CSV table of N, CA and C in Angstrom, one decimal:
chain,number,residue,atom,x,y,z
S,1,UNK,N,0.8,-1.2,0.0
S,1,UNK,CA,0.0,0.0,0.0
S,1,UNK,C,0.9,1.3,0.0
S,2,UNK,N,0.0,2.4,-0.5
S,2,UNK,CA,0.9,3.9,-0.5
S,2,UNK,C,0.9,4.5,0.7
S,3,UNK,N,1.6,4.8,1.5
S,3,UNK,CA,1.9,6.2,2.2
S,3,UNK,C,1.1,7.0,1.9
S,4,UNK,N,0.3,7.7,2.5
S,4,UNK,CA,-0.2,9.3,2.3
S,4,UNK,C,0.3,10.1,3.0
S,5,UNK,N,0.6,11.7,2.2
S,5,UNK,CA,1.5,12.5,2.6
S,5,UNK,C,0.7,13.2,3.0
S,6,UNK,N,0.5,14.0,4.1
S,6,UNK,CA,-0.5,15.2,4.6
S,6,UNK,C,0.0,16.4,4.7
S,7,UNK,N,0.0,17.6,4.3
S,7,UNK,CA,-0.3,18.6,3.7
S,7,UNK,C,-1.0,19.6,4.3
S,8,UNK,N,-0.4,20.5,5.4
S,8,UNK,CA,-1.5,21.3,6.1
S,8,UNK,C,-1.9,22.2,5.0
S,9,UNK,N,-3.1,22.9,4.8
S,9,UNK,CA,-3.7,24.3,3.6
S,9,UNK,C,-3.1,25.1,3.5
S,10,UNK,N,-2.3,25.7,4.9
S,10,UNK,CA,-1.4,26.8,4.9
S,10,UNK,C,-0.2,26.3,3.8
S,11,UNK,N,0.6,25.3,4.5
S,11,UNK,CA,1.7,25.3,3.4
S,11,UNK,C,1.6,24.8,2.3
S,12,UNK,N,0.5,24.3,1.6
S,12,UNK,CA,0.2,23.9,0.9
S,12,UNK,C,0.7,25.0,-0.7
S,13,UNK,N,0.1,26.4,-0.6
S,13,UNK,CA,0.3,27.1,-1.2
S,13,UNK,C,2.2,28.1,-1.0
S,14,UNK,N,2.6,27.7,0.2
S,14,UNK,CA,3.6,28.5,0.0
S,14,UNK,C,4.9,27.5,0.0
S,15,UNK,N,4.9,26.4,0.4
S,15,UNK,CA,5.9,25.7,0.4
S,15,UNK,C,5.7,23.9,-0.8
S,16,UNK,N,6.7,23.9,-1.1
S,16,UNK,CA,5.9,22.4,-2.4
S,16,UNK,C,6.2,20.9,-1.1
S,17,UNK,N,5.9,19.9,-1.5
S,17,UNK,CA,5.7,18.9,-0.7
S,17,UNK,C,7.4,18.3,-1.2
S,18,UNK,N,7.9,17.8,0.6
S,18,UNK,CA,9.1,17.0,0.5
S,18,UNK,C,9.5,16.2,-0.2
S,19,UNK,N,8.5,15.3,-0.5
S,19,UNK,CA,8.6,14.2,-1.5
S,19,UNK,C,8.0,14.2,-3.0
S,20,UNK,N,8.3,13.6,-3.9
S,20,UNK,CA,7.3,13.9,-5.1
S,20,UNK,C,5.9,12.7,-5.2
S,21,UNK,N,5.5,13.4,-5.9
S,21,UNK,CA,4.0,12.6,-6.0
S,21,UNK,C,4.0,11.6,-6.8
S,22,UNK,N,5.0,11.6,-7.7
S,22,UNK,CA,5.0,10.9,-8.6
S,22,UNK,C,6.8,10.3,-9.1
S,23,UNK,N,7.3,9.2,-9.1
S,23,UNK,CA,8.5,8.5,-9.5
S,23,UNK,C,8.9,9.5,-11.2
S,24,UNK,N,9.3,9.5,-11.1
S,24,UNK,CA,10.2,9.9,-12.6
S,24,UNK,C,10.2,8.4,-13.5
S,25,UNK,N,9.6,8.7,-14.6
S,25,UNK,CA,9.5,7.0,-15.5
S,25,UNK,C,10.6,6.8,-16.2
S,26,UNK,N,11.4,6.1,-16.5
S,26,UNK,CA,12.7,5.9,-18.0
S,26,UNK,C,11.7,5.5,-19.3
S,27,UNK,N,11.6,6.7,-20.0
S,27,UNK,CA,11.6,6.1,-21.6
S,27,UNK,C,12.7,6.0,-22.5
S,28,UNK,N,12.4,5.3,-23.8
S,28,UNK,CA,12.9,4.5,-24.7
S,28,UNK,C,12.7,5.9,-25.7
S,29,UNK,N,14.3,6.5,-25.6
S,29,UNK,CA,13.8,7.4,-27.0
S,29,UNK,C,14.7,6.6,-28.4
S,30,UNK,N,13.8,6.9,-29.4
S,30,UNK,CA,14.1,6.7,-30.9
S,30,UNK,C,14.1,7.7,-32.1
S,31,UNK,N,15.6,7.3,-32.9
S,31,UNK,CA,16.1,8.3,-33.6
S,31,UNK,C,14.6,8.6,-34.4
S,32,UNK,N,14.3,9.7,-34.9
S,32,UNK,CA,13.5,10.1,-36.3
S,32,UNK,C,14.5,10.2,-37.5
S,33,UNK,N,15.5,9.8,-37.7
S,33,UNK,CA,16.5,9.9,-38.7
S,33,UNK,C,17.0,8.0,-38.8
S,34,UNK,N,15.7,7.1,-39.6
S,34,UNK,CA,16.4,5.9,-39.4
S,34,UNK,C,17.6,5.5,-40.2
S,35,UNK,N,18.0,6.3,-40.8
S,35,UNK,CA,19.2,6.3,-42.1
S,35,UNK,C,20.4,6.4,-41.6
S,36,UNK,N,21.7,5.4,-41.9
S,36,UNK,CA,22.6,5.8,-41.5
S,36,UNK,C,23.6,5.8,-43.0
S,37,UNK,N,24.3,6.9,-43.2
S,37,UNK,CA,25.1,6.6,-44.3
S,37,UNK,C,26.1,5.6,-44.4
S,38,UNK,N,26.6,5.1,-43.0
S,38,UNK,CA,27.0,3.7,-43.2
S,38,UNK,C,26.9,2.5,-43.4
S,39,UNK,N,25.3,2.6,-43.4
S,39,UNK,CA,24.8,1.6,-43.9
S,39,UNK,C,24.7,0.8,-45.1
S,40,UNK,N,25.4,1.9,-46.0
S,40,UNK,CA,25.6,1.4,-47.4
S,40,UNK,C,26.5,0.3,-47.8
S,41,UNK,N,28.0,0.5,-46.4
S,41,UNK,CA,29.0,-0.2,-46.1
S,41,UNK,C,28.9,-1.7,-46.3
S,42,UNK,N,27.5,-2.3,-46.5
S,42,UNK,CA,27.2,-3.9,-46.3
S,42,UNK,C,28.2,-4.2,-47.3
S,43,UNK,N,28.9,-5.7,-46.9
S,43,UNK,CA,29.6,-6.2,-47.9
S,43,UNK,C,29.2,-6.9,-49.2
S,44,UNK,N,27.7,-6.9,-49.2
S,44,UNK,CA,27.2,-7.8,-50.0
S,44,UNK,C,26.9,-6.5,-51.0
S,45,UNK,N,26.0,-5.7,-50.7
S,45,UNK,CA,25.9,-4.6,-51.7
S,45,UNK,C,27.3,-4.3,-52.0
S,46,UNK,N,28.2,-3.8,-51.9
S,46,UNK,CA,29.5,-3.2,-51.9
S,46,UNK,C,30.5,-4.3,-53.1
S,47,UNK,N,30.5,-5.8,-52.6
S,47,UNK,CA,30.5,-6.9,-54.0
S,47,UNK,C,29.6,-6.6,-55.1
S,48,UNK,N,28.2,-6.7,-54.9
S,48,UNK,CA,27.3,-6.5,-56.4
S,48,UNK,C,27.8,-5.3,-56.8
S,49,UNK,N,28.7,-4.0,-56.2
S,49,UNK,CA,28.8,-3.1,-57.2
S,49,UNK,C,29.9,-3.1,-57.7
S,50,UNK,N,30.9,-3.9,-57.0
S,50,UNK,CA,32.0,-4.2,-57.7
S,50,UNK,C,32.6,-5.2,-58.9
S,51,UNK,N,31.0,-6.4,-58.7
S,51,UNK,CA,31.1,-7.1,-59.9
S,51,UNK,C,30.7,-6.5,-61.3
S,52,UNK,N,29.4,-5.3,-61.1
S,52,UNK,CA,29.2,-4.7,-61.9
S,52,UNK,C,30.0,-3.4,-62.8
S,53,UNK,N,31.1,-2.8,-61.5
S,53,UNK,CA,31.5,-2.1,-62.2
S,53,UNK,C,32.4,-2.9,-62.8
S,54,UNK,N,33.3,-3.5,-62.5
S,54,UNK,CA,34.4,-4.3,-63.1
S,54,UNK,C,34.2,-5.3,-64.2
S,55,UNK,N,32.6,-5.5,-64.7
S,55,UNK,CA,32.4,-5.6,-66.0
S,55,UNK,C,31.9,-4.9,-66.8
S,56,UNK,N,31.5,-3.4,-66.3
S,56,UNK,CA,31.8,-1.8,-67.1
S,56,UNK,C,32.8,-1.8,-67.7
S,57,UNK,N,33.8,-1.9,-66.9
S,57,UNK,CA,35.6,-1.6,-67.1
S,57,UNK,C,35.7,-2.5,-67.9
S,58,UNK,N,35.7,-4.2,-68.1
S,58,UNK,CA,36.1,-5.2,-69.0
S,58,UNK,C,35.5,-4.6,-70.4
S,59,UNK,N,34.0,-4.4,-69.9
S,59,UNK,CA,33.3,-3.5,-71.4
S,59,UNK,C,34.2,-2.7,-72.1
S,60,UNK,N,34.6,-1.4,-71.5
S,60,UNK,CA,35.6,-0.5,-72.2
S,60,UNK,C,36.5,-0.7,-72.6
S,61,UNK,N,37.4,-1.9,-72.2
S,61,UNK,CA,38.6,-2.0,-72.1
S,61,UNK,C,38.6,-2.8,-73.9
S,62,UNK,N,37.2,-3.4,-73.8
S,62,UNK,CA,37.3,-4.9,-75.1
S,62,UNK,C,37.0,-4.0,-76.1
S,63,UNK,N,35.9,-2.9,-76.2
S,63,UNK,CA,36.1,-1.6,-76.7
S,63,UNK,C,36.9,-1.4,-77.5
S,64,UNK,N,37.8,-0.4,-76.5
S,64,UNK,CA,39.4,-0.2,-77.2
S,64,UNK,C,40.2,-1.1,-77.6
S,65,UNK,N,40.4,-2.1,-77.6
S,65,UNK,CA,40.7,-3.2,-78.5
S,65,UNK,C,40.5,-3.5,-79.3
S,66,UNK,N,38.8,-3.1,-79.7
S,66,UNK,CA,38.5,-3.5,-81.1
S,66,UNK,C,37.7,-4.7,-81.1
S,67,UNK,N,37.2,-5.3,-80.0
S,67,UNK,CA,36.5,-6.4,-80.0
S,67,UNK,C,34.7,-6.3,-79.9
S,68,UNK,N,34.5,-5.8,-81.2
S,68,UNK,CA,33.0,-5.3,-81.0
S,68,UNK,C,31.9,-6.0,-81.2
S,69,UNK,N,32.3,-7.3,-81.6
S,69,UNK,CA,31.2,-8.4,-81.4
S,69,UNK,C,31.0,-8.9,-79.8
S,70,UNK,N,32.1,-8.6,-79.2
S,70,UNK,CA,32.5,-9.3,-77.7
S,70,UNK,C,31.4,-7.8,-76.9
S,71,UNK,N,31.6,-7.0,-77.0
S,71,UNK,CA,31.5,-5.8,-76.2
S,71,UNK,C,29.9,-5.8,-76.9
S,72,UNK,N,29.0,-6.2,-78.0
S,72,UNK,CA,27.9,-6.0,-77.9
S,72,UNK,C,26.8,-7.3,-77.1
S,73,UNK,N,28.0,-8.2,-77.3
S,73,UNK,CA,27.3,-9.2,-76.2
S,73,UNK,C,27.3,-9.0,-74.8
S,74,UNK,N,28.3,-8.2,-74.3
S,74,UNK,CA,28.3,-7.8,-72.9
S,74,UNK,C,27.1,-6.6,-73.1
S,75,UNK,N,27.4,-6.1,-73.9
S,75,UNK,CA,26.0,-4.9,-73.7
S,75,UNK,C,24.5,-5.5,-73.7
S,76,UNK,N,24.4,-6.4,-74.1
S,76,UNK,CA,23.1,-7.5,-74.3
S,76,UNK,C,22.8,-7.7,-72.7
S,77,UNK,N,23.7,-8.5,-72.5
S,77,UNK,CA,23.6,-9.0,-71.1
S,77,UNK,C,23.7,-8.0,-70.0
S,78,UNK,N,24.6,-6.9,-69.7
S,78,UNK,CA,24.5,-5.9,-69.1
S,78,UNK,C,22.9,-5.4,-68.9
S,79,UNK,N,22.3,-5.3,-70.3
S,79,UNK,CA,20.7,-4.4,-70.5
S,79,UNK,C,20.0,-5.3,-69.0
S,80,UNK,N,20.0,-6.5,-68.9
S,80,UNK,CA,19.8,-7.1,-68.2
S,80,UNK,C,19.6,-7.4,-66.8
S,81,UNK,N,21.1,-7.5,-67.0
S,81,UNK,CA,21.7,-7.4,-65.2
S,81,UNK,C,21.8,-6.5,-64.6
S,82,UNK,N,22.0,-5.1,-65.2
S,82,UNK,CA,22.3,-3.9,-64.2
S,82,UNK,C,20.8,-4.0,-63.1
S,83,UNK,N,19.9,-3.9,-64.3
S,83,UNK,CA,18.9,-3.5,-63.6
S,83,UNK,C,18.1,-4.6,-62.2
S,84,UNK,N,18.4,-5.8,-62.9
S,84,UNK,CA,18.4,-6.5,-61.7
S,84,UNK,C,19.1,-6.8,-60.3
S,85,UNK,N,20.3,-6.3,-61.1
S,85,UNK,CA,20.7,-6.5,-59.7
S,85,UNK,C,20.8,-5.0,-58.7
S,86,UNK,N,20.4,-3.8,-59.5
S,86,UNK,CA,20.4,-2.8,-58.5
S,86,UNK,C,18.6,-2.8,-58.3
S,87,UNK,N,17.8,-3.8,-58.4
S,87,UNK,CA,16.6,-3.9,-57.6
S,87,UNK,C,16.9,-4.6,-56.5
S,88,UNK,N,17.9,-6.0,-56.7
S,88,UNK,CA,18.2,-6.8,-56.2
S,88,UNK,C,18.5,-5.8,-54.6
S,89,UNK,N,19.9,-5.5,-55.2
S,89,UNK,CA,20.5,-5.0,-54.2
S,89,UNK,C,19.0,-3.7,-53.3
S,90,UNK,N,18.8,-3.3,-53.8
S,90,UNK,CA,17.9,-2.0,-53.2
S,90,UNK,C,16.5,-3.0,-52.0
S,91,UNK,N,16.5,-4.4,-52.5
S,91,UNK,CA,15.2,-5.0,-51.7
S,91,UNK,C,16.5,-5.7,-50.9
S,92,UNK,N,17.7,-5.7,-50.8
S,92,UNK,CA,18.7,-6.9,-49.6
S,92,UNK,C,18.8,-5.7,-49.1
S,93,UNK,N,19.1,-4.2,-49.0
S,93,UNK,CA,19.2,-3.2,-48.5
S,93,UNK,C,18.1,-3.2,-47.3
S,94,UNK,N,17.0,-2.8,-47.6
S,94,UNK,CA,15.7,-2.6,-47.1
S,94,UNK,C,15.4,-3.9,-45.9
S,95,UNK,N,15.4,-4.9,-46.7
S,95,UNK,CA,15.1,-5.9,-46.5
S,95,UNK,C,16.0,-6.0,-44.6
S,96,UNK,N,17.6,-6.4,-45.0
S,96,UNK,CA,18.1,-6.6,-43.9
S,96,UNK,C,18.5,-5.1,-43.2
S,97,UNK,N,17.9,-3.8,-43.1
S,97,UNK,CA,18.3,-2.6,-42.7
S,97,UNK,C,17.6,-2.9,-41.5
S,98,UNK,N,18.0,-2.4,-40.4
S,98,UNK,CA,16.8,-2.5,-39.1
S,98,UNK,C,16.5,-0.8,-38.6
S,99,UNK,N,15.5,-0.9,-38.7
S,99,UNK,CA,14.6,0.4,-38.8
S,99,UNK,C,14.7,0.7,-37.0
């Protein structure tokens, strides 16, 4: 059971009570900013963009060589994959991000 604290009228208005009325509660604060730019750091996105770019570069490179039957078949398949896998990557993003 509670304690009751008694309170003569007089001091009621000119002095505040010894104890408080009420505990102080601990809340749980959370960021409004759930974004971290490190988050981009995942190794797994960070590989898909490296396999991608480094068959950009093999593209240019076969390019300037002169291999332009080779470099329209990479462009075929590129049409392809880029976009898959920067959906890919954007739903493992989301997906494993914790909000």
């Amino acid at each position: 059971m509670r304690k009751t604290h008694y309170i003569a009228f007089r001091n009621f208005f000119h002095k505040s009570s010894s104890t408080p009325s009420t505990k102080p509660r601990t809340f749980t604060a959370y960021s409004f900013v759930p974004f971290s730019p490190f988050a981009m750091l995942d190794p797994t996105i960070l590989a898909l963009g490296g396999i991608v770019l480094g068959i950009a570069i093999i593209e240019r490179i076969l390019e300037r060589w002169g291999v332009i039957d080779l470099v329209n078949q990479f462009a075929k398949v590129m049409r392809f994959i880029l976009p898959v896998t920067f959906y890919g990557a954007l739903f493992y993003f989301f997906a494993t991000f914790m909000f």
